[in-house]
PDB file of C-alpha atoms in Angstrom:
ATOM      1  CA  MET A  38      69.711  96.735 113.197  1.00 35.00           C
ATOM      2  CA  GLY A  39      68.420  99.118 110.556  1.00 39.00           C
ATOM      3  CA  PRO A  40      70.542 100.662 107.819  1.00 44.00           C
ATOM      4  CA  VAL A  41      72.907 103.431 108.837  1.00 45.00           C
ATOM      5  CA  LYS A  42      72.348 106.738 107.053  1.00 48.00           C
ATOM      6  CA  LEU A  43      75.449 107.983 105.296  1.00 44.00           C
ATOM      7  CA  SER A  44      74.760 111.533 106.448  1.00 45.00           C
ATOM      8  CA  SER A  45      75.114 110.429 110.065  1.00 46.00           C
ATOM      9  CA  LEU A  46      78.479 108.862 109.274  1.00 44.00           C
ATOM     10  CA  THR A  47      80.020 111.889 107.622  1.00 45.00           C
ATOM     11  CA  ARG A  48      79.307 114.589 110.185  1.00 49.00           C
ATOM     12  CA  SER A  49      82.699 114.327 111.898  1.00 51.00           C
ATOM     13  CA  HIS A  50      84.909 113.149 109.048  1.00 62.00           C
ATOM     14  CA  GLY A  51      86.997 116.335 109.333  1.00 72.00           C
ATOM     15  CA  SER A  52      88.121 115.389 112.823  1.00 87.00           C
ATOM     16  CA  ALA A  53      88.881 111.845 111.669  1.00 89.00           C
ATOM     17  CA  ARG A  54      91.075 113.116 108.876  1.00 89.00           C
ATOM     18  CA  ALA A  55      92.859 115.412 111.315  1.00 91.00           C
ATOM     19  CA  ALA A  56      93.528 112.419 113.581  1.00 94.00           C
ATOM     20  CA  LEU A  57      94.889 110.418 110.649  1.00 94.00           C
ATOM     21  CA  LEU A  58      97.160 113.284 109.638  1.00 95.00           C
ATOM     22  CA  VAL A  59      98.477 113.566 113.199  1.00 96.00           C
ATOM     23  CA  LEU A  60      99.161 109.824 113.166  1.00 97.00           C
ATOM     24  CA  GLY A  61     101.181 110.213 109.973  1.00 97.00           C
ATOM     25  CA  VAL A  62     103.185 113.091 111.452  1.00 97.00           C
ATOM     26  CA  VAL A  63     103.931 111.006 114.563  1.00 98.00           C
ATOM     27  CA  MET A  64     105.226 108.163 112.397  1.00 98.00           C
ATOM     28  CA  LEU A  65     107.471 110.558 110.481  1.00 98.00           C
ATOM     29  CA  ALA A  66     108.806 112.100 113.679  1.00 98.00           C
ATOM     30  CA  LEU A  67     109.591 108.726 115.243  1.00 98.00           C
ATOM     31  CA  GLN A  68     111.336 107.520 112.099  1.00 97.00           C
ATOM     32  CA  SER A  69     113.470 110.658 112.186  1.00 97.00           C
ATOM     33  CA  GLY A  70     114.617 109.595 115.654  1.00 97.00           C
ATOM     34  CA  GLY A  71     116.559 106.771 114.073  1.00 97.00           C
ATOM     35  CA  GLU A  72     117.423 103.290 115.260  1.00 96.00           C
ATOM     36  CA  PRO A  73     117.429 104.020 119.041  1.00 97.00           C
ATOM     37  CA  VAL A  74     113.774 105.119 118.885  1.00 98.00           C
ATOM     38  CA  VAL A  75     112.762 102.189 116.701  1.00 97.00           C
ATOM     39  CA  GLU A  76     114.455  99.653 118.962  1.00 97.00           C
ATOM     40  CA  THR A  77     112.802 101.186 122.040  1.00 97.00           C
ATOM     41  CA  LEU A  78     109.287 101.042 120.594  1.00 98.00           C
ATOM     42  CA  ARG A  79     109.132  97.914 118.422  1.00 98.00           C
ATOM     43  CA  TYR A  80     107.493  94.684 119.607  1.00 98.00           C
ATOM     44  CA  GLU A  81     110.065  92.321 121.101  1.00 98.00           C
ATOM     45  CA  ARG A  82     108.800  89.038 122.418  1.00 97.00           C
ATOM     46  CA  ASP A  83     111.301  88.849 125.281  1.00 95.00           C
ATOM     47  CA  LEU A  84     110.450  92.323 126.565  1.00 96.00           C
ATOM     48  CA  VAL A  85     106.715  92.988 126.130  1.00 95.00           C
ATOM     49  CA  THR A  86     105.676  91.048 129.217  1.00 92.00           C
ATOM     50  CA  THR A  87     108.354  92.540 131.468  1.00 93.00           C
ATOM     51  CA  ASP A  88     108.279  96.231 132.325  1.00 93.00           C
ATOM     52  CA  GLN A  89     108.042  97.299 128.681  1.00 96.00           C
ATOM     53  CA  GLY A  90     104.417  96.554 127.921  1.00 95.00           C
ATOM     54  CA  TRP A  91     104.138  99.747 125.871  1.00 97.00           C
ATOM     55  CA  ARG A  92     105.699  97.775 123.019  1.00 97.00           C
ATOM     56  CA  PHE A  93     102.341  96.034 122.475  1.00 97.00           C
ATOM     57  CA  PHE A  94     100.986  99.414 121.295  1.00 95.00           C
ATOM     58  CA  SER A  95     104.006 101.331 120.038  1.00 98.00           C
ATOM     59  CA  ALA A  96     105.151  98.704 117.532  1.00 98.00           C
ATOM     60  CA  SER A  97     102.562  99.998 115.068  1.00 98.00           C
ATOM     61  CA  VAL A  98     104.048 103.492 114.797  1.00 98.00           C
ATOM     62  CA  VAL A  99     107.696 102.614 114.086  1.00 98.00           C
ATOM     63  CA  HIS A 100     109.160 101.123 110.921  1.00 98.00           C
ATOM     64  CA  ALA A 101     112.180  99.207 109.705  1.00 96.00           C
ATOM     65  CA  GLY A 102     113.218 101.979 107.327  1.00 97.00           C
ATOM     66  CA  TRP A 103     112.001 104.856 105.203  1.00 97.00           C
ATOM     67  CA  ALA A 104     110.720 102.594 102.417  1.00 97.00           C
ATOM     68  CA  HIS A 105     108.651 100.669 104.968  1.00 97.00           C
ATOM     69  CA  LEU A 106     107.301 103.927 106.390  1.00 98.00           C
ATOM     70  CA  VAL A 107     106.435 105.434 103.004  1.00 97.00           C
ATOM     71  CA  LEU A 108     104.503 102.305 102.034  1.00 97.00           C
ATOM     72  CA  ASN A 109     102.406 102.539 105.186  1.00 98.00           C
ATOM     73  CA  LEU A 110     101.929 106.294 104.822  1.00 98.00           C
ATOM     74  CA  VAL A 111     100.475 105.651 101.373  1.00 97.00           C
ATOM     75  CA  ALA A 112      98.094 103.140 102.968  1.00 96.00           C
ATOM     76  CA  LEU A 113      97.222 105.715 105.628  1.00 96.00           C
ATOM     77  CA  LEU A 114      96.443 108.210 102.873  1.00 95.00           C
ATOM     78  CA  ILE A 115      94.128 105.644 101.277  1.00 94.00           C
ATOM     79  CA  VAL A 116      92.324 105.323 104.619  1.00 94.00           C
ATOM     80  CA  LEU A 117      92.040 109.112 104.842  1.00 92.00           C
ATOM     81  CA  LEU A 118      90.628 109.474 101.326  1.00 91.00           C
ATOM     82  CA  THR A 119      88.220 106.541 101.461  1.00 90.00           C
ATOM     83  CA  VAL A 120      86.846 105.329 104.788  1.00 90.00           C
ATOM     84  CA  GLY A 121      87.874 108.329 106.884  1.00 84.00           C
ATOM     85  CA  GLN A 122      84.409 109.797 106.284  1.00 79.00           C
ATOM     86  CA  SER A 123      82.795 106.997 108.297  1.00 86.00           C
ATOM     87  CA  MET A 124      84.483 107.862 111.615  1.00 91.00           C
ATOM     88  CA  ASN A 125      85.238 110.738 113.926  1.00 92.00           C
ATOM     89  CA  ALA A 126      88.576 111.285 115.670  1.00 94.00           C
ATOM     90  CA  LEU A 127      87.676 109.230 118.748  1.00 94.00           C
ATOM     91  CA  GLN A 128      86.535 106.321 116.598  1.00 95.00           C
ATOM     92  CA  VAL A 129      89.830 106.448 114.698  1.00 96.00           C
ATOM     93  CA  VAL A 130      91.745 106.311 117.978  1.00 96.00           C
ATOM     94  CA  ILE A 131      89.663 103.375 119.219  1.00 97.00           C
ATOM     95  CA  ALA A 132      90.051 101.410 115.985  1.00 97.00           C
ATOM     96  CA  TRP A 133      93.795 102.077 115.830  1.00 97.00           C
ATOM     97  CA  THR A 134      94.290 101.105 119.481  1.00 97.00           C
ATOM     98  CA  PHE A 135      92.286  97.893 119.171  1.00 98.00           C
ATOM     99  CA  ALA A 136      94.017  96.882 115.942  1.00 98.00           C
ATOM    100  CA  SER A 137      97.496  97.699 117.255  1.00 98.00           C
ATOM    101  CA  LEU A 138      96.906  95.628 120.369  1.00 98.00           C
ATOM    102  CA  THR A 139      95.360  92.618 118.649  1.00 98.00           C
ATOM    103  CA  THR A 140      98.225  92.598 116.136  1.00 98.00           C
ATOM    104  CA  THR A 141     100.948  92.179 118.745  1.00 98.00           C
ATOM    105  CA  VAL A 142      98.906  90.109 121.195  1.00 98.00           C
ATOM    106  CA  GLY A 143      98.048  87.785 118.315  1.00 98.00           C
ATOM    107  CA  LEU A 144     101.721  87.447 117.482  1.00 98.00           C
ATOM    108  CA  TRP A 145     102.469  86.749 121.125  1.00 98.00           C
ATOM    109  CA  PHE A 146      99.938  83.927 121.435  1.00 97.00           C
ATOM    110  CA  TRP A 147      99.993  82.323 117.998  1.00 98.00           C
ATOM    111  CA  ASN A 148     103.357  83.188 116.462  1.00 98.00           C
ATOM    112  CA  PRO A 149     105.987  82.372 119.085  1.00 97.00           C
ATOM    113  CA  ASP A 150     108.595  82.173 116.331  1.00 97.00           C
ATOM    114  CA  VAL A 151     108.269  85.919 115.675  1.00 97.00           C
ATOM    115  CA  ASN A 152     110.815  87.536 117.968  1.00 97.00           C
ATOM    116  CA  TRP A 153     110.228  91.119 116.853  1.00 97.00           C
ATOM    117  CA  TYR A 154     107.737  93.084 114.812  1.00 98.00           C
ATOM    118  CA  LEU A 155     107.174  96.674 113.798  1.00 98.00           C
ATOM    119  CA  GLY A 156     105.128  98.631 111.297  1.00 98.00           C
ATOM    120  CA  ALA A 157     101.619  99.971 110.819  1.00 98.00           C
ATOM    121  CA  SER A 158     100.309  97.372 108.371  1.00 97.00           C
ATOM    122  CA  GLY A 159      98.406  95.275 110.919  1.00 98.00           C
ATOM    123  CA  ALA A 160      96.793  98.315 112.517  1.00 98.00           C
ATOM    124  CA  LEU A 161      95.991  99.763 109.086  1.00 98.00           C
ATOM    125  CA  HIS A 162      94.102  96.613 108.111  1.00 98.00           C
ATOM    126  CA  GLY A 163      92.001  97.002 111.249  1.00 98.00           C
ATOM    127  CA  LEU A 164      91.457 100.703 110.650  1.00 97.00           C
ATOM    128  CA  LEU A 165      90.364 100.075 107.065  1.00 96.00           C
ATOM    129  CA  LEU A 166      87.929  97.397 108.154  1.00 96.00           C
ATOM    130  CA  ALA A 167      86.499  99.504 110.981  1.00 96.00           C
ATOM    131  CA  GLY A 168      85.866 102.320 108.536  1.00 95.00           C
ATOM    132  CA  ALA A 169      84.636 100.242 105.602  1.00 96.00           C
ATOM    133  CA  VAL A 170      81.972  98.238 107.424  1.00 95.00           C
ATOM    134  CA  PRO A 171      79.743 101.224 108.375  1.00 92.00           C
ATOM    135  CA  LEU A 172      80.022 102.556 104.829  1.00 93.00           C
ATOM    136  CA  ALA A 173      79.165  99.147 103.409  1.00 94.00           C
ATOM    137  CA  PHE A 174      76.088  98.928 105.651  1.00 92.00           C
ATOM    138  CA  ALA A 175      75.087 102.348 104.358  1.00 91.00           C
ATOM    139  CA  GLY A 176      75.323 101.008 100.807  1.00 93.00           C
ATOM    140  CA  HIS A 177      78.275 103.229  99.931  1.00 93.00           C
ATOM    141  CA  VAL A 178      80.200 101.821  96.956  1.00 95.00           C
ATOM    142  CA  VAL A 179      83.564 102.820  98.440  1.00 93.00           C
ATOM    143  CA  GLY A 180      82.867 100.888 101.633  1.00 94.00           C
ATOM    144  CA  LEU A 181      81.700  97.841  99.711  1.00 96.00           C
ATOM    145  CA  GLY A 182      84.768  97.986  97.460  1.00 96.00           C
ATOM    146  CA  ILE A 183      87.286  98.407 100.282  1.00 95.00           C
ATOM    147  CA  LEU A 184      85.657  95.630 102.293  1.00 96.00           C
ATOM    148  CA  GLY A 185      85.718  93.243  99.329  1.00 96.00           C
ATOM    149  CA  VAL A 186      89.348  93.969  98.485  1.00 96.00           C
ATOM    150  CA  LEU A 187      90.400  93.661 102.116  1.00 97.00           C
ATOM    151  CA  ILE A 188      88.701  90.289 102.582  1.00 97.00           C
ATOM    152  CA  ALA A 189      90.194  89.004  99.330  1.00 98.00           C
ATOM    153  CA  LYS A 190      93.676  90.201 100.339  1.00 97.00           C
ATOM    154  CA  LEU A 191      93.506  88.570 103.768  1.00 98.00           C
ATOM    155  CA  ALA A 192      92.299  85.305 102.226  1.00 98.00           C
ATOM    156  CA  TRP A 193      95.095  85.387  99.625  1.00 98.00           C
ATOM    157  CA  GLU A 194      97.736  85.967 102.293  1.00 98.00           C
ATOM    158  CA  GLN A 195      96.519  83.088 104.447  1.00 97.00           C
ATOM    159  CA  ILE A 196      96.506  80.726 101.462  1.00 97.00           C
ATOM    160  CA  ALA A 197      99.378  81.875  99.269  1.00 97.00           C
ATOM    161  CA  GLY A 198     101.491  84.137 101.466  1.00 97.00           C
ATOM    162  CA  PRO A 199     102.384  87.819 101.048  1.00 96.00           C
ATOM    163  CA  VAL A 200     101.160  89.760  98.041  1.00 95.00           C
ATOM    164  CA  PRO A 201     103.934  89.493  95.415  1.00 95.00           C
ATOM    165  CA  GLY A 202     106.369  92.374  95.645  1.00 95.00           C
ATOM    166  CA  SER A 203     105.174  93.617  99.030  1.00 94.00           C
ATOM    167  CA  ALA A 204     108.278  92.480 100.935  1.00 94.00           C
ATOM    168  CA  ALA A 205     110.593  94.003  98.333  1.00 94.00           C
ATOM    169  CA  ALA A 206     108.677  97.291  98.400  1.00 93.00           C
ATOM    170  CA  ALA A 207     108.757  97.497 102.203  1.00 93.00           C
ATOM    171  CA  GLY A 208     112.334  96.325 102.553  1.00 92.00           C
ATOM    172  CA  VAL A 209     111.346  93.971 105.360  1.00 93.00           C
ATOM    173  CA  ALA A 210     109.740  90.526 105.655  1.00 94.00           C
ATOM    174  CA  VAL A 211     105.927  90.594 105.626  1.00 96.00           C
ATOM    175  CA  ILE A 212     104.194  88.773 108.488  1.00 97.00           C
ATOM    176  CA  VAL A 213     100.770  88.116 107.000  1.00 98.00           C
ATOM    177  CA  ASP A 214      99.290  86.896 110.274  1.00 98.00           C
ATOM    178  CA  ALA A 215      99.789  90.406 111.664  1.00 98.00           C
ATOM    179  CA  HIS A 216      97.356  91.681 109.019  1.00 98.00           C
ATOM    180  CA  LEU A 217      94.775  89.118 110.069  1.00 98.00           C
ATOM    181  CA  TYR A 218      95.152  89.952 113.755  1.00 98.00           C
ATOM    182  CA  GLY A 219      94.907  93.674 113.022  1.00 98.00           C
ATOM    183  CA  ALA A 220      91.720  93.107 111.032  1.00 98.00           C
ATOM    184  CA  ALA A 221      90.300  91.245 114.034  1.00 98.00           C
ATOM    185  CA  GLY A 222      90.957  94.353 116.125  1.00 98.00           C
ATOM    186  CA  GLY A 223      89.040  96.408 113.583  1.00 98.00           C
ATOM    187  CA  ILE A 224      86.080  94.073 113.974  1.00 97.00           C
ATOM    188  CA  LEU A 225      86.209  94.419 117.762  1.00 98.00           C
ATOM    189  CA  ALA A 226      86.341  98.204 117.428  1.00 97.00           C
ATOM    190  CA  LEU A 227      83.047  98.178 115.522  1.00 96.00           C
ATOM    191  CA  LEU A 228      81.167  97.660 118.796  1.00 95.00           C
ATOM    192  CA  PRO A 229      82.287 100.785 120.704  1.00 95.00           C
ATOM    193  CA  ASN A 230      82.405 102.796 117.482  1.00 93.00           C
ATOM    194  CA  ALA A 231      78.810 101.878 116.647  1.00 91.00           C
ATOM    195  CA  TRP A 232      77.757 103.044 120.114  1.00 91.00           C
ATOM    196  CA  LEU A 233      79.600 106.342 119.613  1.00 87.00           C
ATOM    197  CA  ALA A 234      77.921 106.832 116.227  1.00 83.00           C
ATOM    198  CA  ARG A 235      74.521 106.541 117.894  1.00 84.00           C
ATOM    199  CA  HIS A 236      75.326 108.712 120.923  1.00 78.00           C
ATOM    200  CA  PRO A 237      77.334 111.656 119.541  1.00 71.00           C
ATOM    201  CA  ALA A 238      75.860 114.114 122.040  1.00 56.00           C
ATOM    202  CA  ARG A 239      77.142 112.123 125.014  1.00 57.00           C
ATOM    203  CA  VAL A 240      80.634 112.069 123.574  1.00 51.00           C
ATOM    204  CA  SER A 241      80.749 115.718 122.535  1.00 50.00           C
ATOM    205  CA  GLY A 242      79.212 116.976 125.756  1.00 48.00           C
ATOM    206  CA  ASN A 243      76.446 118.803 123.893  1.00 46.00           C
ATOM    207  CA  ALA A 244      73.564 116.913 125.479  1.00 39.00           C
ATOM    208  CA  GLN A 245      71.076 119.046 127.392  1.00 38.00           C
ATOM    209  CA  ALA A 246      70.640 118.402 131.090  1.00 32.00           C
TER     210      ALA A 246
END
């Protein structure tokens, strides 16, 4: 596969940033709904395989408290300001969906001791990776930097545990495996997102008959 031109990656970054802003607003709105909303949407091991399968996806948009939410909104802002230029709105949705699902499915299969989970951190790791890889292939220093930091962070967490201070800042225990599973979803999302990057006319409906 040849190098990806940066100009082809940035054509729809406005729509990607709009999608990221909408995601942030949704998180704020759900947090304002209080504990009943959070308890209805968070991942719960005993419920996700019954008639409440939506929890596999919705766990990534609810948080344990305002401190937890603010921390993830800051991370979302970092995504918006850095790798958002490498995706359009549909690619953001695909990456977020893949990463959200692999986060909770990963917890289901490989972390049976985790009874409940919530928060955007796993999905954000996947979204960052899905955005950084195309930029890195294009030789963009931001993509290369984000990718390097992300890989180093994931390696640190698997070896030494959570980044010091992260649990205190979030006000909730950090499940580092969720970050790894979310990153795996970002990798999976690279496949459909790469296809979309090469066939924008088919997606937008602007192709001539």
